[in-house]
PDB file of C-alpha atoms in Angstrom:
ATOM      1  CA  MET P   1     190.033 197.760  80.872  1.00  0.00           C
ATOM      2  CA  SER P   2     187.920 199.984  82.988  1.00  0.00           C
ATOM      3  CA  ARG P   3     184.500 201.283  81.938  1.00  0.00           C
ATOM      4  CA  PRO P   4     184.103 205.101  81.741  1.00  0.00           C
ATOM      5  CA  ARG P   5     182.147 206.532  84.545  1.00  0.00           C
ATOM      6  CA  PRO P   6     179.548 209.207  84.145  1.00  0.00           C
ATOM      7  CA  SER P   7     180.833 212.618  85.137  1.00  0.00           C
ATOM      8  CA  GLY P   8     180.221 213.593  88.844  1.00  0.00           C
ATOM      9  CA  THR P   9     180.506 210.058  90.089  1.00  0.00           C
ATOM     10  CA  ALA P  10     184.318 209.713  89.913  1.00  0.00           C
ATOM     11  CA  GLY P  11     185.294 207.412  92.657  1.00  0.00           C
ATOM     12  CA  ALA P  12     181.728 206.747  93.979  1.00  0.00           C
ATOM     13  CA  ASP P  13     180.670 203.183  93.967  1.00  0.00           C
ATOM     14  CA  ARG P  14     177.115 202.665  92.673  1.00  0.00           C
ATOM     15  CA  ARG P  15     175.642 199.955  94.722  1.00  0.00           C
ATOM     16  CA  VAL P  16     172.264 198.529  94.355  1.00  0.00           C
ATOM     17  CA  VAL P  17     170.594 198.060  97.730  1.00  0.00           C
ATOM     18  CA  ARG P  18     167.875 195.511  98.119  1.00  0.00           C
ATOM     19  CA  TYR P  19     165.483 195.182 101.002  1.00  0.00           C
ATOM     20  CA  PRO P  20     163.565 191.779 101.555  1.00  0.00           C
ATOM     21  CA  LEU P  21     159.985 192.431 101.742  1.00  0.00           C
ATOM     22  CA  ALA P  22     159.494 189.777 104.405  1.00  0.00           C
ATOM     23  CA  ARG P  23     161.928 187.941 106.707  1.00  0.00           C
ATOM     24  CA  PRO P  24     162.576 184.441 105.570  1.00  0.00           C
ATOM     25  CA  PRO P  25     160.703 181.856 107.746  1.00  0.00           C
ATOM     26  CA  ARG P  26     162.664 180.433 110.588  1.00  0.00           C
ATOM     27  CA  LEU P  27     161.882 178.163 113.457  1.00  0.00           C
ATOM     28  CA  SER P  28     162.441 178.704 117.185  1.00  0.00           C
ATOM     29  CA  LEU P  29     164.332 175.948 119.046  1.00  0.00           C
ATOM     30  CA  ASP P  30     161.063 174.422 120.354  1.00  0.00           C
ATOM     31  CA  GLY P  31     159.361 174.679 116.838  1.00  0.00           C
ATOM     32  CA  PHE P  32     162.410 173.109 115.233  1.00  0.00           C
ATOM     33  CA  ALA P  33     162.583 170.376 117.759  1.00  0.00           C
ATOM     34  CA  ASP P  34     158.880 169.516 117.373  1.00  0.00           C
ATOM     35  CA  SER P  35     159.133 169.533 113.666  1.00  0.00           C
ATOM     36  CA  ALA P  36     162.229 167.265 113.770  1.00  0.00           C
ATOM     37  CA  GLY P  37     160.828 164.924 116.381  1.00  0.00           C
ATOM     38  CA  LEU P  38     163.806 165.681 118.706  1.00  0.00           C
ATOM     39  CA  HIS P  39     164.256 166.855 122.177  1.00  0.00           C
ATOM     40  CA  PRO P  40     165.391 170.464 122.419  1.00  0.00           C
ATOM     41  CA  GLU P  41     168.659 169.625 124.422  1.00  0.00           C
ATOM     42  CA  LEU P  42     169.634 167.153 121.643  1.00  0.00           C
ATOM     43  CA  VAL P  43     169.102 169.912 118.953  1.00  0.00           C
ATOM     44  CA  ARG P  44     171.333 172.250 121.182  1.00  0.00           C
ATOM     45  CA  ARG P  45     173.903 169.463 121.234  1.00  0.00           C
ATOM     46  CA  LEU P  46     173.860 168.957 117.388  1.00  0.00           C
ATOM     47  CA  VAL P  47     174.383 172.952 117.090  1.00  0.00           C
ATOM     48  CA  LYS P  48     177.354 172.612 119.518  1.00  0.00           C
ATOM     49  CA  LEU P  49     178.809 169.901 117.564  1.00  0.00           C
ATOM     50  CA  GLY P  50     178.428 171.881 114.328  1.00  0.00           C
ATOM     51  CA  LEU P  51     176.224 169.387 112.605  1.00  0.00           C
ATOM     52  CA  LEU P  52     173.425 171.973 112.433  1.00  0.00           C
ATOM     53  CA  HIS P  53     173.566 175.642 111.691  1.00  0.00           C
ATOM     54  CA  ALA P  54     171.595 178.162 113.764  1.00  0.00           C
ATOM     55  CA  THR P  55     171.590 181.737 114.468  1.00  0.00           C
ATOM     56  CA  TYR P  56     171.225 183.548 117.871  1.00  0.00           C
ATOM     57  CA  ASP P  57     168.918 186.522 118.492  1.00  0.00           C
ATOM     58  CA  SER P  58     169.750 189.394 120.683  1.00  0.00           C
ATOM     59  CA  ALA P  59     168.084 187.550 123.676  1.00  0.00           C
ATOM     60  CA  GLY P  60     170.355 184.389 123.021  1.00  0.00           C
ATOM     61  CA  GLU P  61     167.621 182.324 121.657  1.00  0.00           C
ATOM     62  CA  LEU P  62     168.345 179.793 118.875  1.00  0.00           C
ATOM     63  CA  TRP P  63     166.658 180.143 115.406  1.00  0.00           C
ATOM     64  CA  PHE P  64     166.829 177.818 112.598  1.00  0.00           C
ATOM     65  CA  ALA P  65     166.126 177.907 108.873  1.00  0.00           C
ATOM     66  CA  GLN P  66     163.509 175.435 107.679  1.00  0.00           C
ATOM     67  CA  ALA P  67     166.304 173.922 105.276  1.00  0.00           C
ATOM     68  CA  GLU P  68     167.895 172.728 108.477  1.00  0.00           C
ATOM     69  CA  LEU P  69     165.132 170.156 108.722  1.00  0.00           C
ATOM     70  CA  VAL P  70     166.678 168.189 105.765  1.00  0.00           C
ATOM     71  CA  THR P  71     170.082 168.253 107.522  1.00  0.00           C
ATOM     72  CA  VAL P  72     168.548 166.842 110.740  1.00  0.00           C
ATOM     73  CA  ALA P  73     166.769 164.071 108.757  1.00  0.00           C
ATOM     74  CA  ARG P  74     170.070 163.108 107.231  1.00  0.00           C
ATOM     75  CA  ILE P  75     171.664 162.925 110.440  1.00  0.00           C
ATOM     76  CA  GLN P  76     168.955 160.793 111.839  1.00  0.00           C
ATOM     77  CA  ARG P  77     169.436 158.385 108.734  1.00  0.00           C
ATOM     78  CA  LEU P  78     173.078 158.130 109.393  1.00  0.00           C
ATOM     79  CA  ARG P  79     172.521 157.493 113.063  1.00  0.00           C
ATOM     80  CA  THR P  80     169.913 154.756 112.790  1.00  0.00           C
ATOM     81  CA  GLY P  81     171.013 153.320 109.504  1.00  0.00           C
ATOM     82  CA  LEU P  82     174.811 152.943 110.311  1.00  0.00           C
ATOM     83  CA  SER P  83     174.670 153.265 114.151  1.00  0.00           C
ATOM     84  CA  LEU P  84     177.290 156.146 114.086  1.00  0.00           C
ATOM     85  CA  ASN P  85     177.956 158.545 116.972  1.00  0.00           C
ATOM     86  CA  TYR P  86     177.530 162.072 116.210  1.00  0.00           C
ATOM     87  CA  ALA P  87     181.348 162.769 115.604  1.00  0.00           C
ATOM     88  CA  ALA P  88     181.397 160.157 113.005  1.00  0.00           C
ATOM     89  CA  ILE P  89     178.299 161.569 111.443  1.00  0.00           C
ATOM     90  CA  GLY P  90     180.146 164.896 111.014  1.00  0.00           C
ATOM     91  CA  LEU P  91     182.976 163.285 109.349  1.00  0.00           C
ATOM     92  CA  VAL P  92     180.645 161.202 107.145  1.00  0.00           C
ATOM     93  CA  ILE P  93     178.625 164.323 106.154  1.00  0.00           C
ATOM     94  CA  ASP P  94     181.743 166.193 105.138  1.00  0.00           C
ATOM     95  CA  LEU P  95     182.898 163.268 103.027  1.00  0.00           C
ATOM     96  CA  LEU P  96     179.439 162.890 101.315  1.00  0.00           C
ATOM     97  CA  ASP P  97     179.556 166.713 100.541  1.00  0.00           C
ATOM     98  CA  ARG P  98     182.993 166.368  99.040  1.00  0.00           C
ATOM     99  CA  ILE P  99     181.810 163.405  96.889  1.00  0.00           C
ATOM    100  CA  ASP P 100     178.836 165.423  95.815  1.00  0.00           C
ATOM    101  CA  VAL P 101     181.018 168.316  94.624  1.00  0.00           C
ATOM    102  CA  LEU P 102     183.544 166.047  92.830  1.00  0.00           C
ATOM    103  CA  GLU P 103     180.676 164.233  90.993  1.00  0.00           C
ATOM    104  CA  ARG P 104     179.144 167.536  90.040  1.00  0.00           C
ATOM    105  CA  ALA P 105     182.440 168.657  88.640  1.00  0.00           C
ATOM    106  CA  LEU P 106     182.796 165.538  86.710  1.00  0.00           C
ATOM    107  CA  ARG P 107     179.679 165.738  85.210  1.00  0.00           C
ATOM    108  CA  ALA P 108     180.089 169.357  84.119  1.00  0.00           C
ATOM    109  CA  ARG P 109     183.409 168.510  82.383  1.00  0.00           C
ATOM    110  CA  PRO P 110     183.050 168.433  78.488  1.00  0.00           C
ATOM    111  CA  ARG P 111     183.492 164.769  77.292  1.00  0.00           C
ATOM    112  CA  PRO P 112     185.826 163.975  74.586  1.00  0.00           C
ATOM    113  CA  PRO P 113     184.331 162.953  71.284  1.00  0.00           C
ATOM    114  CA  ALA P 114     183.888 159.217  70.902  1.00  0.00           C
ATOM    115  CA  LYS P 115     186.498 157.337  68.744  1.00  0.00           C
ATOM    116  CA  GLU P 116     185.533 154.996  66.165  1.00  0.00           C
TER     117      GLU P 116
END
């Protein structure tokens, strides 16, 4: 069932355009590496392996969201705690993320009433 459109707007899409007031905070490669306590080359390697997400600017420089610091801490815990190589860490992170999604879905399911 379609909603009637006001006259004069037939076929025209009304879109709300929002402009951010400020850019989200992001870190350069060196700033991110310093914050994470890693060498910049290791950070580049983690990006190439797909373990960290980064964006490139027009000059080809890497930029990171601050939330990626949580990801790099997770990578470091898996590396030191389980002595995993970086390829295995990618697999473990994917599996942990899938488990998290399944657990959330299980918690969101309605429970049947208790039988007496």
